[in-house]
Amino acid sequence: MKLENLGEIKNSTTEIQKKSKFDGFLNFIERFGNKLPHPFMLFFYLTVILVLLSWALNLFDAKVVHPNTGETVAVKSIISGEGIQYILANTLTNFTGFAPLGLVLTMMLGIGVAEKSGLLESLMIRAITKTPKKIITFTVFFIGILGNVASDAAFVVVPPLAALVFLSVGRHPLAGLAVGLASTGIGFSANIMVAGTDVLLSGIATEVASGFMEGTVVSPLDNWYFMSASTFLLAIAGTILTEKYVEPRLGQYKGEKKSVGNTLSAMQLRGLRNSGIATGIFIAIIVIALMIPGSPLLNEDGTILRSPFLSGIVPILFLFFLVNGIVYGVTTKQIKSTADVPKIMTEAITGLSSYIVLIFMIAQFVAYFNWTNIATWLAVHFSEILETIKLTNLFAVFLFMILVAILSLFIISGSSLWSLVAPVFIPTFMALGYNPAFIQAAYRVGESSTNMVTPLNTYFAIILSFMLVYDKKAGIGTLMSLMIPYTIVFFILWSGLLMLFAWLGIPIGPGVYVNM
């Protein structure tokens, strides 16, 4: 045997060993995670720990100075007169006012009609027959990343549809679900369009930066070039990772949920045609409404940024799915009377009963976490650790991204976390000559990367319910083991892309560079 062949065998063996070690790590995560208590009980135990922690920190007079307001923020104890009054007065509103609950229920009412009428299934079949199988993964990834235009609604819409797409072509539905979750969650900040995230984050950055240097403005377009490039990078990387590692690791799908057929009847085709016409009319109405001067869908400046249209995207999407589902159902005779519509909605909500129960406990935990000020206390102290390093090169920015990725595991709201770290790090990096828009881009990379590997994510419950459709034994560990590869690969490549923009002097937005 030739020496070069021996070298190839040795390298191949080393690669297999490395892969096996990583597989072993993910298998451990899955086994460990699945041994955790039921999510309801897990959050109950976390709430008990939080109560005790709040008491201990309050006992030792834990407090921090809020970097934005300059006010002293003290940790409040739930085991106190004030804490008990808070629990009694807010238990119901913590639950009913929990934002993801209303979003999920509203979206599922509309999606339920579209699904039960057969529209979604027919769309999947149609898309599959027209889309080359080689680019299905990339297409789902790309669409999922763009889904953040619809804000958090993408978490509810894209993953289950992606699972259906994969199942329909004979691929593992959990791989499709993973693609949907990674694209909408980990790739949340990326987009080729200006979304509500750009508006929200740039507004906070402008307020902080102008306070440090008068007249400084961060526009919603200031990260556009970088985020557009990120969209293609993540879609390509996610496609390769899914097809070369994630899906092969899942093995062959042996669940009860069977693949849908690949042909449509004449009636189903008419349903899709009529639904397409309804879609065109719906979109035309929205576009015309946006073009009318003084439209109630626009903001006071007459633009779409920070407009009622963007803030009200969820009810608009609800109407979109509802109208299309009804049109398709009536055409295919799945909906024969007006009474059928609420019946279908009821069926859709019935399937969310376990999610609603779980949300009750999650809502209490999140509310207590915010009320005690522990979230603020943690964020400020983590921020100070990095600030004391006082590095002046890009490595400091990289460490900042790592810090944000860690904080994102505990503080799920991207705008809340940004409002906490921006007042500390924007002035710090501006003093070193960095553009605040560049620091904002770095924040978005770190915050998005760990979105889907923390049980504190408010959509964790609904995502688990999606998984249980295809794997009755799935648990928290299953979900985490699916998402960790994407988290690692995306963070490395995404942060590397940002560093490349910096080293090559490529603008991250129109006329916006790394340095001021």
PDB file of C-alpha atoms in Angstrom, residues 111 114-115 118-125 128 136 140 157-177 257-261 469-470:
ATOM      1  CA  ILE A 111     -53.352  28.852   9.983  1.00  0.00           C
ATOM      2  CA  ALA A 114     -55.650  27.078   5.958  1.00  0.00           C
ATOM      3  CA  GLU A 115     -54.389  23.710   7.195  1.00  0.00           C
ATOM      4  CA  GLY A 118     -56.217  21.343   2.813  1.00  0.00           C
ATOM      5  CA  LEU A 119     -54.673  24.524   1.428  1.00  0.00           C
ATOM      6  CA  LEU A 120     -51.256  24.135   3.063  1.00  0.00           C
ATOM      7  CA  GLU A 121     -50.962  20.499   2.018  1.00  0.00           C
ATOM      8  CA  SER A 122     -51.859  21.337  -1.576  1.00  0.00           C
ATOM      9  CA  LEU A 123     -49.403  24.235  -1.591  1.00  0.00           C
ATOM     10  CA  MET A 124     -46.657  21.921  -0.370  1.00  0.00           C
ATOM     11  CA  ILE A 125     -47.422  19.373  -3.088  1.00  0.00           C
ATOM     12  CA  ILE A 128     -42.574  20.217  -4.408  1.00  0.00           C
ATOM     13  CA  ILE A 136     -35.517  22.674  -1.347  1.00  0.00           C
ATOM     14  CA  VAL A 140     -36.750  26.896   2.937  1.00  0.00           C
ATOM     15  CA  VAL A 157     -45.535  29.746  10.581  1.00  0.00           C
ATOM     16  CA  VAL A 158     -42.242  28.581   9.061  1.00  0.00           C
ATOM     17  CA  PRO A 159     -41.094  25.542  11.141  1.00  0.00           C
ATOM     18  CA  PRO A 160     -44.261  23.408  10.776  1.00  0.00           C
ATOM     19  CA  LEU A 161     -44.460  24.225   7.065  1.00  0.00           C
ATOM     20  CA  ALA A 162     -40.798  23.308   6.624  1.00  0.00           C
ATOM     21  CA  ALA A 163     -41.418  19.960   8.335  1.00  0.00           C
ATOM     22  CA  LEU A 164     -44.316  19.300   5.938  1.00  0.00           C
ATOM     23  CA  VAL A 165     -42.128  20.137   2.940  1.00  0.00           C
ATOM     24  CA  PHE A 166     -39.431  17.658   3.986  1.00  0.00           C
ATOM     25  CA  LEU A 167     -41.976  14.958   4.821  1.00  0.00           C
ATOM     26  CA  SER A 168     -43.636  15.401   1.446  1.00  0.00           C
ATOM     27  CA  VAL A 169     -40.400  14.651  -0.449  1.00  0.00           C
ATOM     28  CA  GLY A 170     -39.601  11.631   1.696  1.00  0.00           C
ATOM     29  CA  ARG A 171     -37.072  13.382   3.931  1.00  0.00           C
ATOM     30  CA  HIS A 172     -36.994  13.476   7.721  1.00  0.00           C
ATOM     31  CA  PRO A 173     -39.583  16.030   8.946  1.00  0.00           C
ATOM     32  CA  LEU A 174     -37.468  16.885  12.006  1.00  0.00           C
ATOM     33  CA  ALA A 175     -34.715  17.973   9.619  1.00  0.00           C
ATOM     34  CA  GLY A 176     -37.244  20.285   7.989  1.00  0.00           C
ATOM     35  CA  LEU A 177     -38.326  21.521  11.404  1.00  0.00           C
ATOM     36  CA  LYS A 257     -47.055  10.792  10.218  1.00  0.00           C
ATOM     37  CA  LYS A 258     -47.013   9.788   6.571  1.00  0.00           C
ATOM     38  CA  SER A 259     -45.998  11.724   3.508  1.00  0.00           C
ATOM     39  CA  VAL A 260     -48.700  13.425   1.503  1.00  0.00           C
ATOM     40  CA  GLY A 261     -49.264  12.426  -2.096  1.00  0.00           C
ATOM     41  CA  VAL A 469     -46.182  15.530  15.969  1.00  0.00           C
ATOM     42  CA  TYR A 470     -43.338  13.543  14.397  1.00  0.00           C
TER      43      TYR A 470
END
